[in-house]
Amino acid sequence: MPTTAALIVAAGRGSRFGGALPKQYLRLAGVPVLRRAVLAFLGHPRIDRICVVIHPDDRALCAQALAGLDLAPPVAGGPSRQDSVRLGLESLADQPSDHVLIHDAARPLVDGAVIGRVIDALADTPAAIAAVPVTDTLKRADDASGGLVTATVARDGLWRAQTPQGFHFQPLLDAHRALAGEALTDDAAVAERAGMAVTIVPGSEDNMKLTTEADFDRAERLLAATAETRTGSGFDVHRFGEGDHVMLCGVMVPHAAGLEGHSDADVALHALTDALLGTIAEGDIGVHFPPSDPRWRGAASRLFVRHAADLVRAAGGTIVHVDLTIICERPRLGAHRDAMRDAVATMLAIDRARVSIKATTTERLGFTGRGEGIAAQAIATVRLAGSAPSQD
Ligand code: MG
């Protein structure tokens, strides 16, 4: 099997919509555009290595956008897109892959099928690009004609080139080196100039380049149309021990005993953390906050909840609702319920109408009935915009 690297080009500074942020760092349905583009390749089973090329001034923005992903540090690009691609290729040249796919970060909705078609074509051709046929009738009109149509242009055989564009690595690097400084609009043009045969494979109309605000709106609508609802559940138990209060949902509740645990033993928030992690299949609280790590000794459990909520949001999720049930005979919790709802709503940054907290006993049955500890269960409902970008 030939190896394939992906070069994600994110060095442009165009903000275009009057904002200060380059567009690849804007959030699209909650997730930065660059992160969506990277995840499309990171999650693709046939991509072995990823290189992100950025503007040297954007390191902090990039680190924020790609936080938590298993990636090599980004490469600094050059003054033009062509320079940036060449510098990215040079950075891969020490351990060259057989093939390289070059993709614009401004096309965050590329799907695995398009990526796969480009990779497939490289078995038979040194260069392959995703493209879609021109279907609209083409007219020529310019300032000289005062905006009037001067001609109808035949569209037969015309294609709109997209990315990814795939190449055999070494010939493309050679072509970029030889043609450095020439203004060519895409990498296929570089390959064509170098005499490489370029094959077209079907792209996708959804694989659009985000250029205008209208493009952003369309992309948001596309992602909303494929949004899905996820439900996660969590369960936890802590045993009573020494103490004069318990922490439940971040609220101190006076009691004749405390709860044993490595952190503040807030059993309800531990269940909630697991429920949130469950919505994005991110393991459990022990994976993120190992009990063996001294940093979490006595820690306020709202830190765990906030971390899980941040992960949900980084995956494009919106927390719709959480429902907690605390199970114990004592202490009585009714008087604390409002404070608990407020505390949870604050730590999740959601409206308190989206936070439900219930308490029940087990009719004196079992360990909770015998007053040996407190159990809690939680259900979290999250709406994920678009097919959830995932690192799996
Ligand atoms: Mg626990």
Coordinates of C-alpha atoms and ligand atoms in Angstrom, one line a residue:
M1 CA 0.0 0.0 0.0
P2 CA 1.4 3.4 -0.9
T3 CA 1.6 5.9 1.9
T4 CA -0.4 9.1 1.6
A5 CA 0.2 12.5 3.4
A6 CA -2.3 15.3 3.6
L7 CA -1.2 18.9 3.3
I8 CA -3.8 21.3 4.6
V9 CA -3.2 24.8 3.4
A10 CA -4.4 27.4 5.9
A11 CA -1.9 30.2 5.4
G12 CA -4.3 32.7 3.8
R13 CA -5.2 35.8 5.8
G14 CA -8.5 36.6 4.0
S15 CA -11.2 37.5 6.4
R16 CA -13.5 38.8 3.7
F17 CA -16.4 39.3 6.0
G18 CA -15.0 42.4 7.6
G19 CA -14.0 40.5 10.7
A20 CA -10.5 40.4 12.3
L21 CA -10.1 36.6 12.1
P22 CA -8.9 34.9 9.0
K23 CA -11.9 32.8 7.8
Q24 CA -10.3 29.4 8.5
Y25 CA -10.4 30.2 12.2
L26 CA -14.0 31.2 12.2
R27 CA -16.4 28.8 13.8
L28 CA -18.7 26.8 11.5
A29 CA -21.6 25.3 13.5
G30 CA -19.4 25.7 16.6
V31 CA -16.2 24.2 15.2
P32 CA -13.3 26.2 13.6
V33 CA -13.3 25.8 9.8
L34 CA -9.6 24.6 10.0
R35 CA -10.4 22.0 12.6
R36 CA -13.3 20.5 10.4
A37 CA -10.9 20.3 7.4
V38 CA -8.2 18.6 9.4
L39 CA -10.6 16.2 11.1
A40 CA -11.8 15.0 7.6
F41 CA -8.3 13.8 6.9
L42 CA -7.4 12.8 10.4
G43 CA -10.4 10.5 10.5
H44 CA -9.6 9.0 7.1
P45 CA -8.2 5.5 7.3
R46 CA -6.0 5.9 4.2
I47 CA -4.2 9.1 5.4
D48 CA -0.9 8.4 7.2
R49 CA 0.4 11.8 8.0
I50 CA -1.0 15.4 8.1
C51 CA 0.9 18.6 7.7
V52 CA -0.9 21.9 8.3
V53 CA 0.6 25.1 6.7
I54 CA -0.3 28.4 8.4
H55 CA 0.6 32.0 8.4
P56 CA 3.5 32.5 10.8
D57 CA 1.4 35.1 12.8
D58 CA -1.4 32.6 13.3
R59 CA 0.3 30.1 15.6
A60 CA -1.8 30.9 18.6
L61 CA -5.0 30.8 16.6
C62 CA -4.0 27.5 15.1
A63 CA -3.1 26.0 18.5
Q64 CA -6.5 27.0 19.7
A65 CA -8.3 25.7 16.6
L66 CA -6.5 22.3 16.7
A67 CA -6.3 21.9 20.5
G68 CA -6.2 18.2 21.6
L69 CA -5.6 16.7 18.1
D70 CA -2.6 14.4 17.6
L71 CA -0.8 16.5 15.0
A72 CA 2.8 17.6 14.2
P73 CA 3.4 21.3 14.8
P74 CA 2.2 23.5 11.9
V75 CA 4.6 24.7 9.2
A76 CA 5.0 28.4 8.4
G77 CA 3.8 29.3 4.9
G78 CA 5.1 31.9 2.5
P79 CA 3.8 35.0 0.8
S80 CA 1.7 33.2 -1.8
R81 CA -0.4 30.0 -1.7
Q82 CA 2.1 28.4 -4.0
D83 CA 5.0 29.3 -1.7
S84 CA 3.0 27.8 1.2
V85 CA 2.4 24.5 -0.5
R86 CA 6.1 24.3 -1.5
L87 CA 7.2 24.9 2.0
G88 CA 4.7 22.3 3.3
L89 CA 6.1 19.8 0.8
E90 CA 9.6 20.6 1.8
S91 CA 8.7 19.9 5.4
L92 CA 7.5 16.4 4.4
A93 CA 10.5 15.7 2.2
D94 CA 12.7 14.2 5.0
Q95 CA 10.3 11.3 5.3
P96 CA 8.4 11.5 2.0
S97 CA 5.2 9.6 1.5
D98 CA 4.5 8.0 -1.9
H99 CA 1.5 10.3 -2.4
V100 CA 0.4 13.7 -1.1
L101 CA -3.1 15.2 -1.1
I102 CA -3.3 19.0 -1.0
H103 CA -6.4 20.5 0.5
D104 CA -7.6 24.1 1.2
A105 CA -8.7 24.6 4.8
A106 CA -11.5 26.8 3.4
R107 CA -13.2 23.6 2.2
P108 CA -14.2 22.1 5.6
L109 CA -17.1 20.0 4.3
V110 CA -14.9 17.6 2.2
D111 CA -16.1 14.0 2.8
G112 CA -14.3 10.7 3.0
A113 CA -15.7 9.5 -0.3
V114 CA -14.1 12.4 -2.3
I115 CA -10.8 11.9 -0.5
G116 CA -11.0 8.2 -1.3
R117 CA -11.6 8.8 -5.0
V118 CA -8.6 11.0 -5.3
I119 CA -6.4 8.4 -3.5
D120 CA -7.8 5.6 -5.7
A121 CA -6.9 7.5 -8.9
L122 CA -3.3 7.9 -7.9
A123 CA -2.8 4.2 -8.4
D124 CA -3.0 4.9 -12.2
T125 CA -2.0 8.5 -12.6
P126 CA 0.6 10.8 -11.2
A127 CA -2.0 13.5 -10.4
A128 CA -5.7 13.5 -9.7
I129 CA -8.1 16.3 -8.7
A130 CA -11.6 16.5 -7.4
A131 CA -13.8 18.6 -9.7
V132 CA -17.4 19.1 -10.6
P133 CA -18.8 19.8 -14.1
V134 CA -19.9 23.3 -15.0
T135 CA -23.7 23.1 -15.4
D136 CA -24.7 26.7 -15.5
T137 CA -24.6 28.5 -18.9
L138 CA -21.5 30.7 -19.0
K139 CA -21.8 34.3 -20.1
R140 CA -19.0 36.8 -20.7
A141 CA -19.6 40.3 -19.4
D142 CA -17.1 42.8 -18.0
D143 CA -16.6 46.4 -17.1
A144 CA -15.6 47.3 -20.7
S145 CA -19.0 46.2 -21.8
G146 CA -20.7 48.0 -19.0
G147 CA -21.9 44.8 -17.5
L148 CA -23.7 43.7 -20.7
V149 CA -23.3 40.2 -21.9
T150 CA -20.9 40.1 -24.9
A151 CA -20.8 36.3 -25.4
T152 CA -22.1 32.9 -24.4
V153 CA -19.2 30.7 -23.6
A154 CA -19.4 27.0 -24.4
R155 CA -19.3 25.0 -21.2
D156 CA -18.6 21.6 -22.7
G157 CA -15.6 20.0 -21.1
L158 CA -15.4 22.7 -18.4
W159 CA -14.9 21.7 -14.8
R160 CA -14.6 23.5 -11.5
A161 CA -11.5 22.4 -9.8
Q162 CA -11.8 21.6 -6.0
T163 CA -9.4 20.2 -3.5
P164 CA -8.2 17.7 -2.5
Q165 CA -5.7 17.5 -5.3
G166 CA -3.5 14.4 -5.2
F167 CA -0.1 13.8 -6.6
H168 CA 2.8 11.4 -6.5
F169 CA 5.0 13.2 -4.0
Q170 CA 8.4 13.5 -5.6
P171 CA 7.3 14.7 -9.0
L172 CA 5.1 17.4 -7.4
L173 CA 7.9 18.6 -5.1
D174 CA 10.2 18.8 -8.1
A175 CA 7.6 20.7 -10.1
H176 CA 7.0 23.2 -7.2
R177 CA 10.8 23.7 -6.8
A178 CA 11.2 24.3 -10.5
L179 CA 8.2 26.7 -10.8
A180 CA 8.7 28.6 -7.5
G181 CA 7.8 32.3 -8.1
E182 CA 5.4 31.7 -10.9
A183 CA 1.8 32.6 -10.3
L184 CA -0.1 29.5 -10.8
T185 CA -3.6 29.2 -9.2
D186 CA -3.6 25.6 -8.0
D187 CA -1.3 22.6 -7.6
A188 CA -2.8 20.9 -10.6
A189 CA -1.6 23.9 -12.7
V190 CA 1.9 23.4 -11.3
A191 CA 1.7 19.7 -12.2
E192 CA 0.3 20.5 -15.7
R193 CA 3.2 22.9 -16.3
A194 CA 5.6 20.2 -15.3
G195 CA 4.1 17.8 -17.8
M196 CA 2.3 15.6 -15.3
A197 CA -0.9 14.0 -16.5
V198 CA -3.8 15.2 -14.3
T199 CA -7.0 13.1 -14.0
I200 CA -10.3 14.4 -12.8
V201 CA -12.4 12.5 -10.3
P202 CA -15.9 13.5 -9.1
G203 CA -15.9 16.1 -6.4
S204 CA -19.0 17.1 -4.5
E205 CA -21.2 20.2 -4.6
D206 CA -21.0 20.2 -0.8
N207 CA -17.3 20.5 -0.9
M208 CA -17.5 24.2 -1.5
K209 CA -14.9 26.8 -0.8
L210 CA -16.0 29.2 1.9
T211 CA -15.5 32.6 0.3
T212 CA -18.5 34.8 1.0
E213 CA -20.8 35.1 4.0
A214 CA -23.4 33.4 1.9
D215 CA -21.1 30.4 1.6
F216 CA -20.9 30.3 5.4
D217 CA -24.6 30.4 5.7
R218 CA -25.1 27.6 3.2
A219 CA -22.5 25.4 5.0
E220 CA -24.2 26.1 8.3
R221 CA -27.5 25.0 6.8
L222 CA -25.9 21.8 5.3
L223 CA -24.5 21.0 8.7
A224 CA -27.8 21.7 10.5
A225 CA -29.6 19.4 8.1
T226 CA -27.4 16.6 9.1
A227 CA -27.4 17.5 12.9
E228 CA -28.0 14.6 15.2
T229 CA -29.0 14.2 18.8
R230 CA -26.8 12.2 21.1
T231 CA -27.7 10.9 24.6
G232 CA -25.1 10.0 27.2
S233 CA -25.6 8.4 30.6
G234 CA -23.4 8.4 33.7
F235 CA -23.5 6.7 37.0
D236 CA -21.4 7.0 40.1
V237 CA -21.3 5.9 43.8
H238 CA -19.3 7.3 46.7
R239 CA -19.2 5.8 50.2
F240 CA -19.8 7.9 53.4
G241 CA -16.8 8.6 55.6
E242 CA -15.6 11.2 58.0
G243 CA -16.9 14.7 57.7
D244 CA -19.7 17.1 58.3
H245 CA -20.9 17.9 54.8
V246 CA -21.2 16.4 51.3
M247 CA -20.7 18.2 48.0
L248 CA -23.6 17.6 45.6
C249 CA -23.8 19.4 42.2
G250 CA -21.2 21.9 43.5
V251 CA -23.3 22.8 46.5
M252 CA -22.2 22.1 50.1
V253 CA -24.9 20.2 51.9
P254 CA -24.4 19.8 55.7
H255 CA -24.6 16.2 56.9
A256 CA -23.4 14.0 59.7
A257 CA -20.9 12.3 57.3
G258 CA -18.8 13.2 54.3
L259 CA -18.2 11.3 51.1
E260 CA -14.9 9.5 50.5
G261 CA -13.2 10.1 47.3
H262 CA -10.1 11.4 45.6
S263 CA -11.5 14.7 44.5
D264 CA -14.3 16.6 46.4
A265 CA -16.3 13.3 45.9
D266 CA -19.2 15.2 44.2
V267 CA -20.9 12.0 43.1
A268 CA -23.6 13.9 41.1
L269 CA -21.0 15.9 39.1
H270 CA -19.0 12.7 38.4
A271 CA -22.1 11.1 36.9
L272 CA -22.8 14.2 34.9
T273 CA -19.2 14.3 33.6
D274 CA -19.6 10.7 32.4
A275 CA -22.9 11.5 30.7
L276 CA -21.4 14.4 28.8
L277 CA -18.4 12.4 27.8
G278 CA -20.8 9.7 26.7
T279 CA -22.5 11.9 24.1
I280 CA -19.2 12.2 22.2
A281 CA -17.8 8.7 23.0
E282 CA -14.9 10.3 24.8
G283 CA -14.4 7.6 27.4
D284 CA -15.0 8.3 31.1
I285 CA -13.9 10.6 33.9
G286 CA -11.1 8.2 34.9
V287 CA -9.6 8.5 31.5
H288 CA -9.4 12.3 31.6
F289 CA -8.8 12.7 35.3
P290 CA -7.0 9.6 36.6
P291 CA -7.4 9.1 40.3
S292 CA -3.7 8.3 40.4
D293 CA -2.9 11.9 39.4
P294 CA -2.1 14.0 42.5
R295 CA -3.4 17.1 40.6
W296 CA -7.0 16.0 41.2
R297 CA -6.7 15.4 45.0
G298 CA -9.4 17.4 46.6
A299 CA -10.2 19.0 43.2
A300 CA -13.6 20.8 42.8
S301 CA -15.5 18.5 40.5
R302 CA -16.9 21.4 38.5
L303 CA -13.5 21.3 36.8
F304 CA -14.3 17.8 35.4
V305 CA -17.8 19.0 34.3
R306 CA -16.4 22.0 32.6
H307 CA -13.7 20.0 30.8
A308 CA -16.3 17.5 29.5
A309 CA -18.5 20.4 28.4
D310 CA -15.6 22.0 26.5
L311 CA -14.9 18.7 24.7
V312 CA -18.6 18.5 23.7
R313 CA -18.5 22.0 22.3
A314 CA -15.2 21.3 20.5
A315 CA -16.9 18.5 18.8
G316 CA -19.6 20.8 17.5
G317 CA -22.1 19.9 20.2
T318 CA -24.7 22.0 22.0
I319 CA -25.8 20.8 25.4
V320 CA -29.6 20.6 25.1
H321 CA -30.5 19.2 28.5
V322 CA -29.2 17.4 31.5
D323 CA -31.1 15.3 34.0
L324 CA -29.6 14.2 37.3
T325 CA -31.0 11.8 39.9
I326 CA -29.4 11.6 43.3
I327 CA -30.1 8.5 45.3
C328 CA -29.9 8.5 49.1
E329 CA -31.9 8.3 52.3
R330 CA -30.0 11.2 53.9
P331 CA -29.3 14.1 53.6
R332 CA -32.6 15.5 52.4
L333 CA -32.0 17.5 49.3
G334 CA -35.3 19.3 48.5
A335 CA -34.1 22.6 50.1
H336 CA -30.9 22.5 48.0
R337 CA -32.4 21.7 44.6
D338 CA -32.6 25.3 43.3
A339 CA -29.0 26.1 44.3
M340 CA -27.9 22.9 42.6
R341 CA -29.7 23.7 39.4
D342 CA -28.1 27.2 39.4
A343 CA -24.7 25.8 40.0
V344 CA -24.9 23.2 37.2
A345 CA -26.4 25.7 34.8
T346 CA -23.5 28.1 35.5
M347 CA -20.8 25.4 35.1
L348 CA -22.3 24.3 31.8
A349 CA -23.1 27.8 30.7
I350 CA -26.7 26.8 29.8
D351 CA -30.1 28.1 30.9
R352 CA -31.3 26.6 34.2
A353 CA -34.5 25.5 32.4
R354 CA -32.2 22.9 30.8
V355 CA -31.1 21.5 34.1
S356 CA -33.2 18.9 35.9
I357 CA -32.2 17.6 39.3
K358 CA -34.2 15.0 41.2
A359 CA -33.7 13.1 44.4
T360 CA -35.0 9.7 45.5
T361 CA -34.5 7.1 48.1
T362 CA -34.4 3.3 47.7
E363 CA -37.0 2.7 50.4
R364 CA -34.2 1.7 52.8
L365 CA -33.1 -1.1 50.5
G366 CA -29.6 -1.7 49.5
F367 CA -26.4 0.3 50.3
T368 CA -28.1 3.6 49.8
G369 CA -31.0 2.4 51.9
R370 CA -28.6 1.4 54.7
G371 CA -27.0 4.9 54.5
E372 CA -23.6 3.6 53.4
G373 CA -23.2 6.1 50.5
I374 CA -24.8 8.1 47.8
A375 CA -25.4 7.1 44.2
A376 CA -26.1 9.4 41.3
Q377 CA -27.1 8.9 37.7
A378 CA -27.2 11.5 34.9
I379 CA -28.4 11.7 31.3
A380 CA -27.1 14.4 29.0
T381 CA -28.7 15.3 25.6
V382 CA -26.5 17.0 23.1
R383 CA -27.1 18.2 19.6
L384 CA -24.2 17.7 17.2
A385 CA -24.1 19.9 14.1
G386 CA -23.2 17.9 11.1
S387 CA -21.6 14.4 11.1
A388 CA -19.6 14.8 14.3
P389 CA -16.0 15.4 13.4
S390 CA -14.1 12.7 15.2
Q391 CA -10.5 11.6 15.7
D392 CA -11.4 8.0 15.6
Ligands
MG1 MG -16.7 9.4 41.4

